[in-house]
XYZ file of C-alpha atoms in Angstrom:
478
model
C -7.167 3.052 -6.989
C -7.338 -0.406 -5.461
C -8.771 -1.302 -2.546
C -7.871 1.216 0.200
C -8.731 0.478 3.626
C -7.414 1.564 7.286
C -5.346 -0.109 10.024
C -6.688 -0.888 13.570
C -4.437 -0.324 16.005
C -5.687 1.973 18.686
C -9.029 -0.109 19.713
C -6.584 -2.995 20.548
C -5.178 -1.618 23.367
C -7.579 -1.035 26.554
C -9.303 1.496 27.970
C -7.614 3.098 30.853
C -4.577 0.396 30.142
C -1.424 2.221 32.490
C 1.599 2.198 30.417
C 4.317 -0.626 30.894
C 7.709 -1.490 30.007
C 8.260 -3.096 26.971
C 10.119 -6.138 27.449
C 10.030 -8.909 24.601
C 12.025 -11.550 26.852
C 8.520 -12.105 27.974
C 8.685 -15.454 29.860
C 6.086 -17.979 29.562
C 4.432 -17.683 32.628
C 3.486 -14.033 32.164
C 1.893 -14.519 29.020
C -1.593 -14.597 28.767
C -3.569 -17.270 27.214
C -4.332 -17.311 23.620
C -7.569 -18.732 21.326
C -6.066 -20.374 18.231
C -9.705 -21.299 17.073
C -10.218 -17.511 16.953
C -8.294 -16.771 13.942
C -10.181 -19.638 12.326
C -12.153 -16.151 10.133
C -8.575 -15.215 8.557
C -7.823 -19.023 7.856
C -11.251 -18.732 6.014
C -11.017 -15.511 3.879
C -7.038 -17.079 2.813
C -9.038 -20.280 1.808
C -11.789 -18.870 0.223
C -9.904 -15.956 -1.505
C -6.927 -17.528 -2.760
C -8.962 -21.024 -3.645
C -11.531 -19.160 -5.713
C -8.565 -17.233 -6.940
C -6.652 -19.610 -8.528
C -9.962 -21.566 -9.763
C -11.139 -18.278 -11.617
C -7.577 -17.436 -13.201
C -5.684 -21.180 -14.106
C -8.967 -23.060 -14.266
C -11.202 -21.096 -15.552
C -9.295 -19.395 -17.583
C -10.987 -15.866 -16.231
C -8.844 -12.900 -17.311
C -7.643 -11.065 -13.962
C -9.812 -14.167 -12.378
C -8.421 -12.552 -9.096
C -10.064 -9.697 -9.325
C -13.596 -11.011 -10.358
C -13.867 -12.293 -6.739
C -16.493 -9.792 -5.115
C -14.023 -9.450 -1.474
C -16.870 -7.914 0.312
C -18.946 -11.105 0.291
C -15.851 -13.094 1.103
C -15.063 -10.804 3.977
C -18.977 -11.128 5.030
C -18.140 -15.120 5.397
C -15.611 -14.152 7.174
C -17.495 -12.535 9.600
C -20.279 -14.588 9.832
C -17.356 -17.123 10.997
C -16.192 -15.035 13.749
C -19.735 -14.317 14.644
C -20.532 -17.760 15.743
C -17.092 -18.436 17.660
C -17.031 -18.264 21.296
C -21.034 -19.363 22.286
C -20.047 -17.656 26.045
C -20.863 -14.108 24.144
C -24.761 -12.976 23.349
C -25.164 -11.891 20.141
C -25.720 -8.475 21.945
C -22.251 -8.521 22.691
C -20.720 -9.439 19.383
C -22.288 -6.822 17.960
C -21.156 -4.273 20.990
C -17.301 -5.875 19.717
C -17.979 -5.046 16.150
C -19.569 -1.089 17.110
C -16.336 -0.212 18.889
C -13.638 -1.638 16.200
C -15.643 -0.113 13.574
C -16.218 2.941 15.679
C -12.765 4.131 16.111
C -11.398 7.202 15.480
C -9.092 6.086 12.905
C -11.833 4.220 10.982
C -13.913 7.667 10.613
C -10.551 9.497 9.504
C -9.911 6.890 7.247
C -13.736 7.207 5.670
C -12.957 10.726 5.812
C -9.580 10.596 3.945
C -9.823 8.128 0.786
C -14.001 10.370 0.345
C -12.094 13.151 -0.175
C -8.750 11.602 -1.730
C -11.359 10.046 -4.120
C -13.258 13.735 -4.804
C -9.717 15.077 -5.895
C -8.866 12.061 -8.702
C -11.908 12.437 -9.764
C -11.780 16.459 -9.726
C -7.536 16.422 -11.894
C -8.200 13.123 -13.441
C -5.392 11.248 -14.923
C -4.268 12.948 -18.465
C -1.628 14.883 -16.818
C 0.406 11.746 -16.364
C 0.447 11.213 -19.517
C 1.815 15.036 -20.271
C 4.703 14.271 -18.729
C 5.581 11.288 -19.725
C 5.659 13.016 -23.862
C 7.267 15.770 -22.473
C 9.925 14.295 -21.035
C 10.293 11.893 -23.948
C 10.323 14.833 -26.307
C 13.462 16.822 -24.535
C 15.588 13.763 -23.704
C 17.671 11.362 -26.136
C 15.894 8.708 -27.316
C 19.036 6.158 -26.019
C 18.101 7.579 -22.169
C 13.947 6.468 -23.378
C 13.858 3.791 -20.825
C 15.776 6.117 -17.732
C 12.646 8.220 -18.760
C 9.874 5.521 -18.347
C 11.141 4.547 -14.716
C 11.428 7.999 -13.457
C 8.409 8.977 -14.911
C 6.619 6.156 -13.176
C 8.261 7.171 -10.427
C 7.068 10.527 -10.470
C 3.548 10.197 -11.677
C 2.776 7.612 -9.359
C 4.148 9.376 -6.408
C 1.687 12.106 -7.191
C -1.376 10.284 -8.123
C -0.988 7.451 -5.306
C -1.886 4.465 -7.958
C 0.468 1.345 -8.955
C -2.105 0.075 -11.316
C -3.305 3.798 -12.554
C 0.004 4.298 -13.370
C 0.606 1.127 -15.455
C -2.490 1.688 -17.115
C -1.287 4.717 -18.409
C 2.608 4.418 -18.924
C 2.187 0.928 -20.568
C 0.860 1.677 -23.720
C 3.853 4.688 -24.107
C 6.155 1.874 -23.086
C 4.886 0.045 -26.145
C 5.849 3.333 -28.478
C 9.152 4.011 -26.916
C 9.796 -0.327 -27.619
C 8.781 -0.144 -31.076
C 10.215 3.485 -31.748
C 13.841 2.831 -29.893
C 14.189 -0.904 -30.135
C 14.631 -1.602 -26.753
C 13.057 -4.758 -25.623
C 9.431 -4.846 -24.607
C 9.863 -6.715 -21.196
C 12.721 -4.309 -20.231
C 10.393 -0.967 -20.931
C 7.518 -2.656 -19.295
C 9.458 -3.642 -16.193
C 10.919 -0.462 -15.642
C 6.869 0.804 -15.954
C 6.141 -1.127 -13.240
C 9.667 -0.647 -10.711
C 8.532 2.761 -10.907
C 4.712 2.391 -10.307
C 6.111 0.406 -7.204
C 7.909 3.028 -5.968
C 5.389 5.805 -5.891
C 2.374 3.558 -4.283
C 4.936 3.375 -1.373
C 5.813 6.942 -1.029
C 2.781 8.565 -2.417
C 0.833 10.369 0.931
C -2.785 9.822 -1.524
C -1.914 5.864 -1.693
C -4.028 3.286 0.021
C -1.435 1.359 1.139
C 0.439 4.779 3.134
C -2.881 5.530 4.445
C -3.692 2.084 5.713
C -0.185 1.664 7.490
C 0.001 5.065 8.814
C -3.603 4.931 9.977
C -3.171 1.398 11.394
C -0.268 2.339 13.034
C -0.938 5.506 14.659
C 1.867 7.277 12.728
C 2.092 10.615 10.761
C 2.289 10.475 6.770
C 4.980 12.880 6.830
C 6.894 10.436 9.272
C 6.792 6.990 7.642
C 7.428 9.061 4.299
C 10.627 9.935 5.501
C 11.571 6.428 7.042
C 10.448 4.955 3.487
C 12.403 7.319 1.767
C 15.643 5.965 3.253
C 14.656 2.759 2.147
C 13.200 3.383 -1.489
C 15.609 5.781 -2.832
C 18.739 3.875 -2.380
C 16.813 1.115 -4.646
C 15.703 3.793 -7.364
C 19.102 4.816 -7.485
C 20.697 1.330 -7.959
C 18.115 0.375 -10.768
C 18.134 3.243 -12.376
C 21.528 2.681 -12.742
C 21.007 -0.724 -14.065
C 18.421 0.489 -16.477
C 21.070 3.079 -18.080
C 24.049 1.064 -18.327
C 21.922 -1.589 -20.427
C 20.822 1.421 -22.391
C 24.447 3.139 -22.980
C 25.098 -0.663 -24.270
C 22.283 -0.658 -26.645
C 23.599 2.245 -29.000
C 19.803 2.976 -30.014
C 18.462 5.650 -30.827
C 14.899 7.235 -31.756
C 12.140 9.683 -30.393
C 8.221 9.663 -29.001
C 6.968 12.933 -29.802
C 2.852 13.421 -28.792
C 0.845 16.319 -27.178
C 0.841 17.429 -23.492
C -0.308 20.041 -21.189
C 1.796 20.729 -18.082
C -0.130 22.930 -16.130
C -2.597 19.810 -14.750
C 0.762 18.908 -12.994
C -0.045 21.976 -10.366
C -2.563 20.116 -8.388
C -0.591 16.880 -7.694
C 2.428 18.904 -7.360
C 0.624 20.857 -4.159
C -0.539 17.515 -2.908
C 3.288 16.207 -3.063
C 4.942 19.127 -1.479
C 2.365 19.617 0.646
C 2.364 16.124 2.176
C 6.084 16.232 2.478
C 6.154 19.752 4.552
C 3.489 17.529 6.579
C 0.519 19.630 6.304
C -2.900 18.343 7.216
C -3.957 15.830 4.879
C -6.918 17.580 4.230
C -5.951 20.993 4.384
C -3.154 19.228 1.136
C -6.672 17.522 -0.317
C -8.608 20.308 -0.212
C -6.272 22.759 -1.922
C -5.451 19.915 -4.657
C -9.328 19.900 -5.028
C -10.057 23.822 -5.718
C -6.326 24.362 -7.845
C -7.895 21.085 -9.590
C -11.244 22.615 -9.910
C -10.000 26.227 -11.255
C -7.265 24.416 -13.992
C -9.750 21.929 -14.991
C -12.095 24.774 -15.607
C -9.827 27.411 -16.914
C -8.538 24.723 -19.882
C -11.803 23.136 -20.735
C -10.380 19.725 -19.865
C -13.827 19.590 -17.985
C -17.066 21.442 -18.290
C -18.370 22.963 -15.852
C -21.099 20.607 -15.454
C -18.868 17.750 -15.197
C -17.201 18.886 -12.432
C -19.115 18.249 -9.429
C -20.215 14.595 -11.412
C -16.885 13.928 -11.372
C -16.296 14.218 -7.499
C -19.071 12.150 -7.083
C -18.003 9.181 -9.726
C -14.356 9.502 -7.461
C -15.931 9.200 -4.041
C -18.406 6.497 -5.451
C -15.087 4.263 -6.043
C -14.453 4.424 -2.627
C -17.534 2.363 -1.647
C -15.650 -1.030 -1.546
C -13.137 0.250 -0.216
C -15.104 1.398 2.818
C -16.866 -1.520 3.332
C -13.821 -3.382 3.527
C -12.178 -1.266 5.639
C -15.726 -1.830 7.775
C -15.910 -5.464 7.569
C -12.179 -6.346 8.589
C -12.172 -3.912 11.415
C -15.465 -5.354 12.948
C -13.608 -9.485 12.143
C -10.368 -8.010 14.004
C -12.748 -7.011 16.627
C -14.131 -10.059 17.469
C -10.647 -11.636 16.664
C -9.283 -9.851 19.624
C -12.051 -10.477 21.690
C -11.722 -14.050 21.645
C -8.217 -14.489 21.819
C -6.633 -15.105 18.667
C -4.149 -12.366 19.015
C -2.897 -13.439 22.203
C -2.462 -16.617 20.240
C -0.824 -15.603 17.481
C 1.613 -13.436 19.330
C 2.739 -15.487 21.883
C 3.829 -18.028 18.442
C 5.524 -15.039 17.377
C 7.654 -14.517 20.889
C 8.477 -18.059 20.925
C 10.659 -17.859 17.528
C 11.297 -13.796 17.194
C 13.993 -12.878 19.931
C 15.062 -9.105 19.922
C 13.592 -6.257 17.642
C 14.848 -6.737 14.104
C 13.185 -10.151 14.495
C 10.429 -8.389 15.053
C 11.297 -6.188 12.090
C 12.050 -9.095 9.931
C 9.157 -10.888 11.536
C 6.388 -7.844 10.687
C 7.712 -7.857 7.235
C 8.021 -11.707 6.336
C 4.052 -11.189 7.795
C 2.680 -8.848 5.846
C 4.675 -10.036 2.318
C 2.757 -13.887 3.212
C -0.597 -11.869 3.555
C 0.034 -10.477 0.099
C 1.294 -13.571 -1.069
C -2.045 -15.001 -0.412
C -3.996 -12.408 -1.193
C -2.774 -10.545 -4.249
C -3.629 -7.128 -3.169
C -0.875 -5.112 -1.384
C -3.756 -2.858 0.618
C -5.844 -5.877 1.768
C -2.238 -7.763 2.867
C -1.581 -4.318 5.054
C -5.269 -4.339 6.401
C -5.262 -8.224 7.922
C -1.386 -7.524 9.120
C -1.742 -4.440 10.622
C -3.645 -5.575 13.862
C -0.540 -8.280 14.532
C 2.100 -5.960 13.437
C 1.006 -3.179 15.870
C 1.076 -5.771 19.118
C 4.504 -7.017 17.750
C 5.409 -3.319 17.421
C 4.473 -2.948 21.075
C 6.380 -5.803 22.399
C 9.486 -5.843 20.570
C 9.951 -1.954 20.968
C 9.368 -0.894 17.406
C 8.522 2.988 16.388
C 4.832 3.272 14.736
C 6.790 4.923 11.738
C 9.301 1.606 11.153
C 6.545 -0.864 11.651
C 4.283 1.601 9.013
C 7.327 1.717 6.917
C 7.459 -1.972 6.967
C 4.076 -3.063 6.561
C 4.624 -0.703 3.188
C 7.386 -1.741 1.932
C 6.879 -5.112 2.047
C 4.172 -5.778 1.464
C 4.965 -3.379 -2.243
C 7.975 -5.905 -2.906
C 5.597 -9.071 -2.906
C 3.038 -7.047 -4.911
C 5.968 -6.091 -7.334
C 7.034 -9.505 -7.856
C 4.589 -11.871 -8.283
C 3.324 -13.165 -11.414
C -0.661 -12.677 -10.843
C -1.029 -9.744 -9.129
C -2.703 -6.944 -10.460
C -0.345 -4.740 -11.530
C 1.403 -7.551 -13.571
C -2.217 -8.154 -14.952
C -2.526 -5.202 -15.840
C 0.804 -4.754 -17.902
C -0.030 -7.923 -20.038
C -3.173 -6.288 -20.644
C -2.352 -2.833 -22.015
C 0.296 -4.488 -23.892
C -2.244 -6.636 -25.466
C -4.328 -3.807 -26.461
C -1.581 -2.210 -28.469
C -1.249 -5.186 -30.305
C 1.579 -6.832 -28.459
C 2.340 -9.724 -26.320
C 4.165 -10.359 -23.559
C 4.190 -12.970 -20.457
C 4.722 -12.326 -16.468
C 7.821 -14.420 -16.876
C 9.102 -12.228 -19.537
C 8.698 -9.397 -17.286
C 9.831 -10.449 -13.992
C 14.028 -10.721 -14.746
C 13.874 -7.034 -15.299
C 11.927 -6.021 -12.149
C 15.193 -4.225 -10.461
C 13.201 -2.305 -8.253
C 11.285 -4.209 -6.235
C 13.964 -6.916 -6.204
C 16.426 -4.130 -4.675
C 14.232 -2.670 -2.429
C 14.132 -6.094 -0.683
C 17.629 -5.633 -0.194
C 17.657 -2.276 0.631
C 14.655 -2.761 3.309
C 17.059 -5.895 4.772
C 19.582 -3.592 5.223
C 17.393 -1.370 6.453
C 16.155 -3.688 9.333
C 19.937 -5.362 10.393
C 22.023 -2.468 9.955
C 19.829 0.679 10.747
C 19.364 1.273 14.481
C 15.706 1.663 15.875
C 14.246 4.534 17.272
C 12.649 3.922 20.863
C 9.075 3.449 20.835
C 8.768 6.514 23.294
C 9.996 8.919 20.784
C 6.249 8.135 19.068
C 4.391 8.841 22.214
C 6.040 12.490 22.892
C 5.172 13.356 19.332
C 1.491 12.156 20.119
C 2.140 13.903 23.089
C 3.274 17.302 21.542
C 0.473 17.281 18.800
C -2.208 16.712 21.118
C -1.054 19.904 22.905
């Protein structure tokens, strides 16, 4: 499920801090003081990451040589930089910093969360996607094959909250519905991954939701609804695309396999669930026990499997959490010694208004993931910034969630050695075929349009006051 890690917004913000306009024709003189040396820790990780990156993958000649790069000991250097910034603070103190950035509220729901997210993958597992997949492939034309392979993507990525999951199990039915219909490999294997794309930024069970809507302070059930105005419009439009090429093909052809529908009922509760915003885990819980009884009931797993596979789910989560750890204790210390103030008073001196700041957060976050190659880890390192631009510019926790999301998905979407493009080389290689990123990327309608869409989104789509946020904090902690 990728690396899934939490925002840190609220330990930003002091103690006892009185509440004051927003205003983000801040002049100079009222600006405090920034630390440019202090973001010297994020300059490192970039360096280190994305150096050893590219030595591993186009040197090397490492398959997925991004993803061989252990993060945590990266992010440890990282640290270990920030540590010995700023002599003026005892070690005592630095460590005091870390404590209460790594102490936060959010941080222990976010533990909390992807635990449990990761008992309930590992409780339903991941055949059902394939169920549907067949199933819709066996009801529906074979001319309409690659409509079916985006909106299945779509769909069982929504539910199961995993880009790369999804890929890794779509792809190789791709690959059938290619040879079977004759439509081109690169065109089934894009629309694969538009629709993977799609449901990592909706999904509720997704790392990169959770690590907005946690960084941000927002509700799932809120930025799902702001994202949703911005990702279906794209769906629609490539899916669109995808059937007019296909109405132009004049082939024809079926997949026909096995597949059990009733595994469906457990993501299907976590999906509605999320949507009606129910607690997410009150939703997780009930996934887990309908999981439990239809895993049981079917023999898909024996019963003493079951709790062995909770434990292998919430094992996976162990990098996760220690990245989530190690960047909120860097941010920390970042903060601390000034290298926000820095940053944001660069941003104020070339953003003006608040889609700037909207244009600015995303632009942000899309250069993170750029650099990076990981859409969670891009979210993580932006979400600190984003939530002080947020603040100054006037921006809703929701949109700058939404944001952070969206576009940080459209970079990850697009570029040729990110994971989920890794990925879809790779399952296409195991079924015998071959196929390059550059192959691939013409057909990517999806996250192409969803750049428009979220452009449109920023210029044309009016803002909702930051203080709507704080009366529905203030309502739900009634």
């Amino acid at each position: 499920m990728g690396y899934i890690v939490s925002g840190i917004f609220h330990y930003f913000t002091y103690a006892g801090e009185k509440e004051r306009e927003l205003n983000c024709e801040t002049t100079a003189s009222e600006q405090p003081k920034g630390n440019i040396a202090a973001l010297l820790p994020i300059l490192v990780f970039l360096v280190l990451y994305l150096g050893l990156g590219v030595i591993f993958e186009y040197v090397m000649g490492i398959e997925m040589g991004f993803y061989s790069i252990p993060i945590v000991v990266v992010f440890l250097v990282a640290l270990l930089v920030a540590c010995v910034q700023n002599r003026a603070l005892s070690f005592d103190r630095k460590l005091e910093v870390m404590a209460g950035g790594i102490g936060d509220k959010t941080i222990i729901t976010m533990v909390l969360i992807f635990m449990v997210a990761g008992a309930f993958v590992g409780t339903v597992g991941r055949g059902s996607a394939e169920s549907v997949a067949y199933f819709m492939l066996s009801i529906i034309p074979g001319q309409f094959s690659v409509a079916v392979l985006f909106v299945v993507s779509c769909f069982v990525s929504l539910s199961m909250g995993t880009s790369v999951g999804t890929i890794t199990l779509i792809t190789p039915i791709a690959c059938a519905v290619s040879a079977a219909s004759g439509f081109s490999m690169p065109l089934c294997v894009a629309s694969v991954m538009g629709g993977a794309m799609f449901g990592d930024n909706l999904s509720f069970i997704s790392d990169t939701t959770i690590a907005a809507c946690q960084g941000q302070g927002c509700r799932m059930s809120d930025k799902f609804k702001q994202n949703f105005k911005i990702a279906l419009p794209a769906a629609i439009v490539s899916l669109a695309i995808i059937l007019f090429i296909s109405l132009r093909s004049g082939i024809s052809g079926t997949v026909e396999n096995d597949y059990q529908l009733i595994q469906l009922i457990p993501y299907l509760i976590v999906l509605v669930g999320g949507i009606a915003g129910v607690n997410v885990f009150v939703v997780l819980l009930l996934g887990i026990l309908s999981g439990s009884i239809i895993m049981l009931a079917t023999g898909a797993t024996a019963p003493t499997d079951l709790l062995a596979n909770m434990g292998t789910g919430c094992a996976g989560m162990f990098e996760t959490t220690m990245v989530a750890l190690l960047v909120s204790a860097i941010c920390a210390l970042i903060r601390e010694n000034g290298g926000f103030v820095a940053l944001l008073n660069g941003f104020r001196s070339i953003i003006k208004g608040s889609k700037g700041g909207q244009l600015g957060i995303g632009l942000l976050v899309g250069a993170m993931d750029i650099a990076t190659a990981n859409n969670t880890v891009a979210i993580v390192m932006a979400n600190p910034i984003a939530a002080e631009l947020a603040r100054n510019y006037g921006i809703s926790r929701r949109k700058t969630a939404s944001l952070l999301d969206t576009f940080s998905c459209v970079f990850q979407g697009i570029i040729p050695y990110g994971a989920q493009m890794l990925v879809a080389i790779s399952a296409v290689a195991t079924m015998g075929g071959s196929i390059s990123a550059f192959q691939i990327i013409p057909f990517l309608f999806y996250p192409f349009l969803l750049l428009i869409s979220s452009l449109v989104f920023i210029f044309l789509v009016p803002s909702k006051d930051v203080r709507e946020d704080e009366k529905v904090l203030e309502i739900e902690s009634e």
